[in-house]
PDB file of C-alpha atoms and ligand atoms in Angstrom:
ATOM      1  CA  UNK A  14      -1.249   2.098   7.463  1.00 96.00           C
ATOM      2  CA  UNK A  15      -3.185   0.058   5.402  1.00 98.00           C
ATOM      3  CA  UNK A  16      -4.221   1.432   1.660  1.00 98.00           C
ATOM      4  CA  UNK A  17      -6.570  -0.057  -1.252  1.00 98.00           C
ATOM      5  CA  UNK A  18      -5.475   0.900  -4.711  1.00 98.00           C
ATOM      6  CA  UNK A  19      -8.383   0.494  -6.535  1.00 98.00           C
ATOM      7  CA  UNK A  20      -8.511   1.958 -10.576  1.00 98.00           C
ATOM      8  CA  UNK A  21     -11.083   2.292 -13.503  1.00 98.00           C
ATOM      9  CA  UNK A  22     -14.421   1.709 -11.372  1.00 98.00           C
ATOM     10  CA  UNK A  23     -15.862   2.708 -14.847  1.00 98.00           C
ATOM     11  CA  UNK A  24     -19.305   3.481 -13.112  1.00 98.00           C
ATOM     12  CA  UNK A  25     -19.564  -0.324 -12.060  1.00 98.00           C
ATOM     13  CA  UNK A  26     -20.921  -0.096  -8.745  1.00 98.00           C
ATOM     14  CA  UNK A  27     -21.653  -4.516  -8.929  1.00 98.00           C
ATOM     15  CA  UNK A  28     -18.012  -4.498  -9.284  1.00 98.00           C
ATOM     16  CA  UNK A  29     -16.886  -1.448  -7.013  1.00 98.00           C
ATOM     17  CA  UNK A  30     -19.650  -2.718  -3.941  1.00 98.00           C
ATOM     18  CA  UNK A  31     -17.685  -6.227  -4.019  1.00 98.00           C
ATOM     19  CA  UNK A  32     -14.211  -4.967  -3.995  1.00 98.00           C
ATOM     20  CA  UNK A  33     -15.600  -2.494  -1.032  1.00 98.00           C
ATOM     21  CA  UNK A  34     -16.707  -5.721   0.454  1.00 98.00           C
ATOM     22  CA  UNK A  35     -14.127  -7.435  -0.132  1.00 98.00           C
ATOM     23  CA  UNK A  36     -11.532  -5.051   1.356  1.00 98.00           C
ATOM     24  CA  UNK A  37     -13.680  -4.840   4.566  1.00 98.00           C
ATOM     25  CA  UNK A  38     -13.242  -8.824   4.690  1.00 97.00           C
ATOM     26  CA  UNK A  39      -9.459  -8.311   4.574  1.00 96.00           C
ATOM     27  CA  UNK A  40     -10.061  -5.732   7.403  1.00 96.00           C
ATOM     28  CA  UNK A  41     -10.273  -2.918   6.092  1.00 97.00           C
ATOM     29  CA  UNK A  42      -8.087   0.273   5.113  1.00 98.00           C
ATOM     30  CA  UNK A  43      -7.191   3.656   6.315  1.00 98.00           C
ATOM     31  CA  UNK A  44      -7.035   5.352   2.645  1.00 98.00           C
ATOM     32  CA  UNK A  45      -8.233   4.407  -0.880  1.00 98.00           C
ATOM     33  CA  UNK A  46      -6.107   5.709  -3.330  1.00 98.00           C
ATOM     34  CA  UNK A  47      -7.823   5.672  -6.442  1.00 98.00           C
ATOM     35  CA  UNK A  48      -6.065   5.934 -10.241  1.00 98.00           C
ATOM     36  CA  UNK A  49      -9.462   7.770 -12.178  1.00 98.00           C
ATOM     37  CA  UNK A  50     -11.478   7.017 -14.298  1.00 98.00           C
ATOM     38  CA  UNK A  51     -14.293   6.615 -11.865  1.00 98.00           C
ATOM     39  CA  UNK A  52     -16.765   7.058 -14.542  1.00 98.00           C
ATOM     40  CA  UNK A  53     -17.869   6.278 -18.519  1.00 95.00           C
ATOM     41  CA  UNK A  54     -18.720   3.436 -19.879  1.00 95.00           C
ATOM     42  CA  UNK A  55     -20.965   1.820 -16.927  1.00 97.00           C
ATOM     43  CA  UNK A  56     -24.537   2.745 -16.095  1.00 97.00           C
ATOM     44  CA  UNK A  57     -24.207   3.830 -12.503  1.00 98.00           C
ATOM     45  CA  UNK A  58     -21.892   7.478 -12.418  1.00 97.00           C
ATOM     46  CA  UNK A  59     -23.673   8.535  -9.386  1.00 97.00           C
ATOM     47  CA  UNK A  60     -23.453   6.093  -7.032  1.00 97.00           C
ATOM     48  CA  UNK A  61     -19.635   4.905  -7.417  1.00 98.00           C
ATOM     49  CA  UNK A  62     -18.907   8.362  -6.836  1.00 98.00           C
ATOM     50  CA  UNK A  63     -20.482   8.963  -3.794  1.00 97.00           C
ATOM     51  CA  UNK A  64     -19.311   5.528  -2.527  1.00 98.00           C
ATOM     52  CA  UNK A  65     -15.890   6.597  -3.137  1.00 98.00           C
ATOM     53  CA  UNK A  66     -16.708  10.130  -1.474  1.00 97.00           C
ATOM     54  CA  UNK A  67     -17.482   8.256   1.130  1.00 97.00           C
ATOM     55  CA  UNK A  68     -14.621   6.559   2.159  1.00 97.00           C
ATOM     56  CA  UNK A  69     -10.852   8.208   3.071  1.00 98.00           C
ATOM     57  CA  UNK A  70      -9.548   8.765  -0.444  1.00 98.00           C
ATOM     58  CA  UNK A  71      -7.366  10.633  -3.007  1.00 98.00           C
ATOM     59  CA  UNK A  72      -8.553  10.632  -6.641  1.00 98.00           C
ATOM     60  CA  UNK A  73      -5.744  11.470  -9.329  1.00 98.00           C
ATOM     61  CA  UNK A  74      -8.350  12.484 -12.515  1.00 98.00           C
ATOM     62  CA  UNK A  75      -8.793   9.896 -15.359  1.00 98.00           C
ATOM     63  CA  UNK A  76      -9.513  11.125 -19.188  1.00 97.00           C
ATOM     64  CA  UNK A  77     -13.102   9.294 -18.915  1.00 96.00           C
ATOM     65  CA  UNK A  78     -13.566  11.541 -15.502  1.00 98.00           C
ATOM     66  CA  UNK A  79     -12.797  15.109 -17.463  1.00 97.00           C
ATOM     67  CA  UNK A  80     -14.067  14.084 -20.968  1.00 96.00           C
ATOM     68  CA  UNK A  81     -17.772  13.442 -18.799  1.00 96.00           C
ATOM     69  CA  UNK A  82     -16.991  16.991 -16.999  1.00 96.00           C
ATOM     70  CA  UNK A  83     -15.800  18.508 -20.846  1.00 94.00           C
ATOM     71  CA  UNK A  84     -12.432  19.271 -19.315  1.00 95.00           C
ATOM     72  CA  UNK A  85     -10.926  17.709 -21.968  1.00 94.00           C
ATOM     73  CA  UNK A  86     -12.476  16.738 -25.579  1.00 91.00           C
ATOM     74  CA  UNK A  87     -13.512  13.943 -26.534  1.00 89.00           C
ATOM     75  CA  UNK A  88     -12.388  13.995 -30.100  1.00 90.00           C
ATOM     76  CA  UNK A  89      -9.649  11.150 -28.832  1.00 86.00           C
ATOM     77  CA  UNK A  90     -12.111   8.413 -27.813  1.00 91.00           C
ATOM     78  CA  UNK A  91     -12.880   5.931 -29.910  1.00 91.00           C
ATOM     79  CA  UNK A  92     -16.720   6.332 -30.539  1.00 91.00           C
ATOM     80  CA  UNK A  93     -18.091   3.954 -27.851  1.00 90.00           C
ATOM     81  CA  UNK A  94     -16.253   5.825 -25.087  1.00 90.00           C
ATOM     82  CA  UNK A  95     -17.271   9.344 -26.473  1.00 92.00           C
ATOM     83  CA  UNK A  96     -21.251   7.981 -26.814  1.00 92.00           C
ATOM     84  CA  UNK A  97     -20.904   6.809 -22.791  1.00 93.00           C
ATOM     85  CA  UNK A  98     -18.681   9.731 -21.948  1.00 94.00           C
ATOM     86  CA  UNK A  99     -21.733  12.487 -23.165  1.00 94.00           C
ATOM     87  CA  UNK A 100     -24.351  10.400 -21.629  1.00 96.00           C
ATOM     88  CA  UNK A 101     -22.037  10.025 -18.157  1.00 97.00           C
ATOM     89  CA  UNK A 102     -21.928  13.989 -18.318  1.00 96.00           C
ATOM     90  CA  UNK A 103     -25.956  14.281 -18.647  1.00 96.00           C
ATOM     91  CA  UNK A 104     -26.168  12.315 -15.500  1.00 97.00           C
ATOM     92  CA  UNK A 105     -23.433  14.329 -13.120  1.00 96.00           C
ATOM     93  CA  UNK A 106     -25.093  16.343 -10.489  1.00 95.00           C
ATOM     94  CA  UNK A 107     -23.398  19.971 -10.331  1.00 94.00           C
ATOM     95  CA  UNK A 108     -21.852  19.112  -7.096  1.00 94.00           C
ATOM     96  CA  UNK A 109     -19.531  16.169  -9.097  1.00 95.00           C
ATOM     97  CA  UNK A 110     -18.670  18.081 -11.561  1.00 96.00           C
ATOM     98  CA  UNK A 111     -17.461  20.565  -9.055  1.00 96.00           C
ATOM     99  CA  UNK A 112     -15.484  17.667  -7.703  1.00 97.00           C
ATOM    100  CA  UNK A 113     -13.735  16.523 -10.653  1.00 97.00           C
ATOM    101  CA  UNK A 114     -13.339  20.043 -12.121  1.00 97.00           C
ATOM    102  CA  UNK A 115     -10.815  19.691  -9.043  1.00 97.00           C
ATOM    103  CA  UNK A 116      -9.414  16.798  -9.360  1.00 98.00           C
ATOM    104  CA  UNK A 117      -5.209  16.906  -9.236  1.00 98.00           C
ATOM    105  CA  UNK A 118      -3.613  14.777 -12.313  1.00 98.00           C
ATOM    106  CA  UNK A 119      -0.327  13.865 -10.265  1.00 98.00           C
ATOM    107  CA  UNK A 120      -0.086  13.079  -6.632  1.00 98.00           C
ATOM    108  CA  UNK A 121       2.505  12.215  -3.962  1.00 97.00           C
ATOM    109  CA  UNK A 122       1.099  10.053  -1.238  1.00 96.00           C
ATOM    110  CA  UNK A 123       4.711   9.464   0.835  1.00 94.00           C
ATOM    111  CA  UNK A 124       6.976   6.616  -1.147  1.00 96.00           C
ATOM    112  CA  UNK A 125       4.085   6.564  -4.038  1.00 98.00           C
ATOM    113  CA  UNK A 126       3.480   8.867  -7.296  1.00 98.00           C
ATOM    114  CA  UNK A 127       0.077   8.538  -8.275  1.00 98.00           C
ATOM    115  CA  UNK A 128      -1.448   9.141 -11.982  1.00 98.00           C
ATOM    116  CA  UNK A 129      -4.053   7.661 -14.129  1.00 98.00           C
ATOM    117  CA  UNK A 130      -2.296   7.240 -17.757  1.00 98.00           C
ATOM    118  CA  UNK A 131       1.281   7.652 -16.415  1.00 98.00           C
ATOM    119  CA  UNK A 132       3.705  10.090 -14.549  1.00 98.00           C
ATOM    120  CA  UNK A 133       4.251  11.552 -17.951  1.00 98.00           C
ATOM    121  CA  UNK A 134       1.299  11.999 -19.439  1.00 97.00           C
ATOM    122  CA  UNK A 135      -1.311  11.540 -16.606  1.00 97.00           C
ATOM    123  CA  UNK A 136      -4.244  11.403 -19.077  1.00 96.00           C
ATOM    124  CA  UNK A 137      -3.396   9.930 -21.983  1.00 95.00           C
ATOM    125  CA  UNK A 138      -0.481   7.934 -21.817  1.00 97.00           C
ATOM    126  CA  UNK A 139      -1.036   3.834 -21.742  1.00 97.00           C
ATOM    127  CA  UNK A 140       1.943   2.361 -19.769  1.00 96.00           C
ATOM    128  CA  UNK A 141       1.931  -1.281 -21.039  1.00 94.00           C
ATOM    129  CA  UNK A 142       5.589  -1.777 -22.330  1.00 92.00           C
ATOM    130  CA  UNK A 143       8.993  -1.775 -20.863  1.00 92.00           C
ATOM    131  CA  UNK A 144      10.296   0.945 -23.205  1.00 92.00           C
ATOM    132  CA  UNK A 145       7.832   3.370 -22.018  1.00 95.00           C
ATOM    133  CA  UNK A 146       7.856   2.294 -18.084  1.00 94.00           C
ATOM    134  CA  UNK A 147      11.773   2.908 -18.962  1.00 93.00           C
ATOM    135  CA  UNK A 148      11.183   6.230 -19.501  1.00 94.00           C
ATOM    136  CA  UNK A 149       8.992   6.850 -17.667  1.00 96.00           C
ATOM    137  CA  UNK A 150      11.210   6.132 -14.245  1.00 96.00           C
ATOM    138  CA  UNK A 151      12.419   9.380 -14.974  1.00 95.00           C
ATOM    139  CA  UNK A 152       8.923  11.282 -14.639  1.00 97.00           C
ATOM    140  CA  UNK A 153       8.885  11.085 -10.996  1.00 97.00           C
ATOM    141  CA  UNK A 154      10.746  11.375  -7.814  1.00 96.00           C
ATOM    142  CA  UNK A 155       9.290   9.059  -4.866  1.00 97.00           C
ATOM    143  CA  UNK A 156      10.376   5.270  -4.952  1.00 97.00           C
ATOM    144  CA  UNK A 157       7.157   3.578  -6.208  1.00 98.00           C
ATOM    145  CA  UNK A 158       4.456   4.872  -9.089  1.00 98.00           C
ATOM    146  CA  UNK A 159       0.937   3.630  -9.164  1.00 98.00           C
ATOM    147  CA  UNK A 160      -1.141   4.502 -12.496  1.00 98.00           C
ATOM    148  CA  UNK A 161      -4.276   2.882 -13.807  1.00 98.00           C
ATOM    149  CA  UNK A 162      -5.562   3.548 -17.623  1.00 97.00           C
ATOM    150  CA  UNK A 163      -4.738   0.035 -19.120  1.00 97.00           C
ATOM    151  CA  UNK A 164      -6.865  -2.041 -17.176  1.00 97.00           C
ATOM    152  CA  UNK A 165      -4.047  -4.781 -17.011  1.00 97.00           C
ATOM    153  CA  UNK A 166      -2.469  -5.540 -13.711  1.00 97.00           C
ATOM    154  CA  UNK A 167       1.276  -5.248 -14.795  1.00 96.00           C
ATOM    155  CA  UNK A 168       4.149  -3.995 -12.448  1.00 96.00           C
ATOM    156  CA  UNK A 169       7.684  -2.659 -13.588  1.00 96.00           C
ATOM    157  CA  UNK A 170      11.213  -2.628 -11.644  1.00 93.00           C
ATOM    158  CA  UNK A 171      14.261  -0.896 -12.146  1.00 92.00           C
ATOM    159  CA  UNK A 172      17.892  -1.024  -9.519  1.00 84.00           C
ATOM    160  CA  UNK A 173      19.631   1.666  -9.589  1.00 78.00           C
ATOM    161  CA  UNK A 174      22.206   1.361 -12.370  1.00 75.00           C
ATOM    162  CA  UNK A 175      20.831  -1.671 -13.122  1.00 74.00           C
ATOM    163  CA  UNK A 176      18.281  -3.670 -15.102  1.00 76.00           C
ATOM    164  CA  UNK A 177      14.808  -2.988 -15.920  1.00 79.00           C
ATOM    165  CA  UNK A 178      12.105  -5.428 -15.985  1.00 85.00           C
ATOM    166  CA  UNK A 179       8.681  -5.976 -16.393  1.00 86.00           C
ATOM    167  CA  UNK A 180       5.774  -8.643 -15.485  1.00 88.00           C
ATOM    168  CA  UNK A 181       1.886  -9.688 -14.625  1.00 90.00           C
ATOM    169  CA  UNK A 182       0.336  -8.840 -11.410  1.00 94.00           C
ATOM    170  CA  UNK A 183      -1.027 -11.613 -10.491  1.00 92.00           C
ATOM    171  CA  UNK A 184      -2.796 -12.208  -7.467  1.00 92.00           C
ATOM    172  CA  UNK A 185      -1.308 -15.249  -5.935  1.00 80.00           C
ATOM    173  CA  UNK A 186       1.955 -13.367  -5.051  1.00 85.00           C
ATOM    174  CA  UNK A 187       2.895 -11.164  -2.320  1.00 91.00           C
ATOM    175  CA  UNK A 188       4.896  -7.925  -3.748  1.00 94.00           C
ATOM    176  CA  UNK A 189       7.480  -7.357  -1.443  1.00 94.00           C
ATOM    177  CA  UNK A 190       8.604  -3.646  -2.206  1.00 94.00           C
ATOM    178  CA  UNK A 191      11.901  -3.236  -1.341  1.00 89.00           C
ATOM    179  CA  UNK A 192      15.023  -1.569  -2.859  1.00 87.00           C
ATOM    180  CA  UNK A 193      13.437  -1.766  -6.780  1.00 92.00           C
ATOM    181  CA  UNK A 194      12.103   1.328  -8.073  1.00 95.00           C
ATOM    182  CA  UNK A 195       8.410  -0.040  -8.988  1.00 96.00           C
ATOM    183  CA  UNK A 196       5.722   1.307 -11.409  1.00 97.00           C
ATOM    184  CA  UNK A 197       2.386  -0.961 -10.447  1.00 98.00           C
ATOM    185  CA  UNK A 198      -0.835  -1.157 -12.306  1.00 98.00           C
ATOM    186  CA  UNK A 199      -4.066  -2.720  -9.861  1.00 98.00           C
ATOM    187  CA  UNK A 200      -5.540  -3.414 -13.235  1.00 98.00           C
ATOM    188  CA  UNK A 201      -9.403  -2.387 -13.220  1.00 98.00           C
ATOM    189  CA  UNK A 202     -12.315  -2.563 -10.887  1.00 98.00           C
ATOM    190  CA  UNK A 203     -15.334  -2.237 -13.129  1.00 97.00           C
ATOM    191  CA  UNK A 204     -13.889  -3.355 -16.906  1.00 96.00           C
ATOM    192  CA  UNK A 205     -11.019  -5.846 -16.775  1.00 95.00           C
ATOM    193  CA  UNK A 206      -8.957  -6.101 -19.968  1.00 95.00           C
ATOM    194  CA  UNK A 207      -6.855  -9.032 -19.444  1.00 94.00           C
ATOM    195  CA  UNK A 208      -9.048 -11.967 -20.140  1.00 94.00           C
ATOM    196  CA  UNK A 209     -10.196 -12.365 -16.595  1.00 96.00           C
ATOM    197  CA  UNK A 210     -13.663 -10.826 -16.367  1.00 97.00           C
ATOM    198  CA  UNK A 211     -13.690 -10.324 -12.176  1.00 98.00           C
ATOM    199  CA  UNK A 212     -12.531  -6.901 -10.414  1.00 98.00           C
ATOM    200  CA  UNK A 213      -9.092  -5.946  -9.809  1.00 98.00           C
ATOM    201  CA  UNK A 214      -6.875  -4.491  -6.731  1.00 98.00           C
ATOM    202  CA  UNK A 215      -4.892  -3.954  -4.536  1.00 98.00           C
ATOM    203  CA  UNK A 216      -3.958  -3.916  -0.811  1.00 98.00           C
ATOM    204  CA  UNK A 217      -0.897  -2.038   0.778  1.00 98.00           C
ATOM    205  CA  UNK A 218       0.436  -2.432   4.305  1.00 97.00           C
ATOM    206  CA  UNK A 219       3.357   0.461   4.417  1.00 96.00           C
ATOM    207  CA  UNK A 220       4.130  -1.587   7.963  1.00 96.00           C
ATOM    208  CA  UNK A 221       5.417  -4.744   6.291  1.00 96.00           C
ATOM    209  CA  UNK A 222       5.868  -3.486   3.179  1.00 96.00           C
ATOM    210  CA  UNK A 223       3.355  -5.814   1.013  1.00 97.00           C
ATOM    211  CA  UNK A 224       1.421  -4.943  -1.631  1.00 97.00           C
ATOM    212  CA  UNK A 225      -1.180  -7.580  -2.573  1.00 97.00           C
ATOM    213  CA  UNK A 226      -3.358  -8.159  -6.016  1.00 98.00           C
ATOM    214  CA  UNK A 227      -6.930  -9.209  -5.470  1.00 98.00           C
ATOM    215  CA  UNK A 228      -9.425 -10.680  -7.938  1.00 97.00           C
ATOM    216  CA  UNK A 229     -12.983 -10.421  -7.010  1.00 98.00           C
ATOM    217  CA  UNK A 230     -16.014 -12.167  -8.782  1.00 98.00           C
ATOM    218  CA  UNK A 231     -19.023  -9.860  -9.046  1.00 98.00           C
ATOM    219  CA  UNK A 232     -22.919  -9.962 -10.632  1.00 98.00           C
ATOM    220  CA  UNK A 233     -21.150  -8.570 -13.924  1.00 97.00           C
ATOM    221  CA  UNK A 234     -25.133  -9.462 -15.822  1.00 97.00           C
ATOM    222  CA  UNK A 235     -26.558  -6.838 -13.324  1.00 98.00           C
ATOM    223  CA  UNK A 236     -24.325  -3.913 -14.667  1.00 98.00           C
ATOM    224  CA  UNK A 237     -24.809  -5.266 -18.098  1.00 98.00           C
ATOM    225  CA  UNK A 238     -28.579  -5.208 -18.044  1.00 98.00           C
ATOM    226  CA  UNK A 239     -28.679  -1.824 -16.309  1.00 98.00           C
ATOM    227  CA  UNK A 240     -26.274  -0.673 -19.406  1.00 97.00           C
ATOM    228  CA  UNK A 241     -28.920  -2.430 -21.560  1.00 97.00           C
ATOM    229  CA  UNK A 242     -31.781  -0.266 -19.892  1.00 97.00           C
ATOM    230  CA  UNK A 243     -29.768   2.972 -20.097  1.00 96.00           C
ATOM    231  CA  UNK A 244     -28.724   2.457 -23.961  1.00 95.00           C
ATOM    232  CA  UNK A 245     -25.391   2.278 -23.294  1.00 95.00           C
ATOM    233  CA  UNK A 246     -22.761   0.949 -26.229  1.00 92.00           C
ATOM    234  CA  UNK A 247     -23.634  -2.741 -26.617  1.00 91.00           C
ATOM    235  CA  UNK A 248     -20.173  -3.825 -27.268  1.00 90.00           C
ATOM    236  CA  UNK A 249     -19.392  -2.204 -23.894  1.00 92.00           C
ATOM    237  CA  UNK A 250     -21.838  -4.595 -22.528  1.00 94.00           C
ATOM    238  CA  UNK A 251     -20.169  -7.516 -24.257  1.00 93.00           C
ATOM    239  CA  UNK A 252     -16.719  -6.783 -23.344  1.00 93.00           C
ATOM    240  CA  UNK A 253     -17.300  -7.091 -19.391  1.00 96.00           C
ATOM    241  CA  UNK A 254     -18.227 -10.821 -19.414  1.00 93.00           C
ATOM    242  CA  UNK A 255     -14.887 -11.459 -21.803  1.00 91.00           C
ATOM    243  CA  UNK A 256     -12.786  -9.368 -19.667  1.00 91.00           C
ATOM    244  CA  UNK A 257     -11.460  -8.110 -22.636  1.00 88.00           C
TER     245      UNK A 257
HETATM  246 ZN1   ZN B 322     -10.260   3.369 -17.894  1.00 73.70          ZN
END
């Protein structure tokens, strides 16, 4: 079978639409598995939602996803987020919030745990070090662990009994997953935070065993100016040409 990881759309459907075009190039999937936070932040809620909806997929809930639905508060975001999280809410139809109301924060999809934040702390938790992945190993069960939440493409190994180590995703190498216990990050579709402004994934083929980053250019001045027109946070516009 062959899966796209795909993470933090953040309501970018310029972004999302090219990595959905860009996976069809590659042939196409069976399943999207997708990390949360679908949502907040960008200017089109709607539409990446029902474009995911539309497609084979699991969704494991981000905090952006159920601070929009007021599942959880939004006392925690920094002011930006909470401003796009209440107007992301205003915007859900009842049917989405429906939808995310039942989102599940942990999922096993065979070898793979799924989570937004991390197996620990689904929601909150940003897993961007090697002494949290090391705990963290102990949170869950299956082999591998995919989470999201950082927006930095980062993977994590451990051997049984033996080391722990941790590196960039980077998309010019082929991650063969083998023995390793692995925690991967896909970095983010719609808001990149590691300097490189273009959409972020990944492709799985559980036949050979290969998972695959991809970094996809996009029309990031056509979200911007629709996050403009909808009053959105303007350092939230800035931030998507930096990448950062
Ligand atoms: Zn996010």
């Amino acid at each position: 079978m062959r899966y796209a990881i795909v993470s933090d759309i953040h309501a970018n459907l310029a972004a999302f639409s090219a990595v959905l075009d860009h996976i069809g190039h590659q042939g196409g999937v069976e399943k999207v598995w997708c990390l949360g936070d679908v949502i907040g932040y960008g200017p089109d809620p709607n539409e990446c939602i029902e474009k995911l909806r539309q497609t084979d997929h699991v969704w494991v809930a981000g905090n952006h996803d159920l601070g929009a639905i007021g599942k959880i508060s939004t006392n925690e975001f920094n002011p930006d987020a909470a401003a796009s999280c209440h107007w992301t809410g205003r915007q859900l139809s009842s049917e989405d919030v429906e939808y995310i109301e039942n989102l599940p924060l942990v999922i096993e999809e065979g070898d793979f745990t799924l989570a937004h934040g991390s197996p620990r702390e689904p929601i909150w938790e940003y897993l961007v070090s090697n002494s949290i992945a090391r705990e963290n190993f102990s949170c869950f069960t299956s082999q591998f662990c995919l989470v999201g939440h950082s927006h930095v493409p980062l993977v994590f190994s451990h051997e049984e009994d033996g080391p722990y180590s941790a590196g960039r995703f980077s998309d010019n190498v082929k991650l063969i997953l083998g023995t390793s216990r692995l925690i991967i990050n896909p970095g983010a579709v719609g808001q990149s935070r590691d300097g490189d402004p273009q959409a972020s994934y990944a492709l799985y083929d559980s036949q050979i065993g290969i998972m695959k980053l991809y970094r996809v250019p996009y029309d990031i001045r056509v979200t911007q100016d629709k996050m403009v027109e909808r009053g959105l946070p303007t350092r939230q516009v800035a931030r998507l040409s930096q990448g950062m």
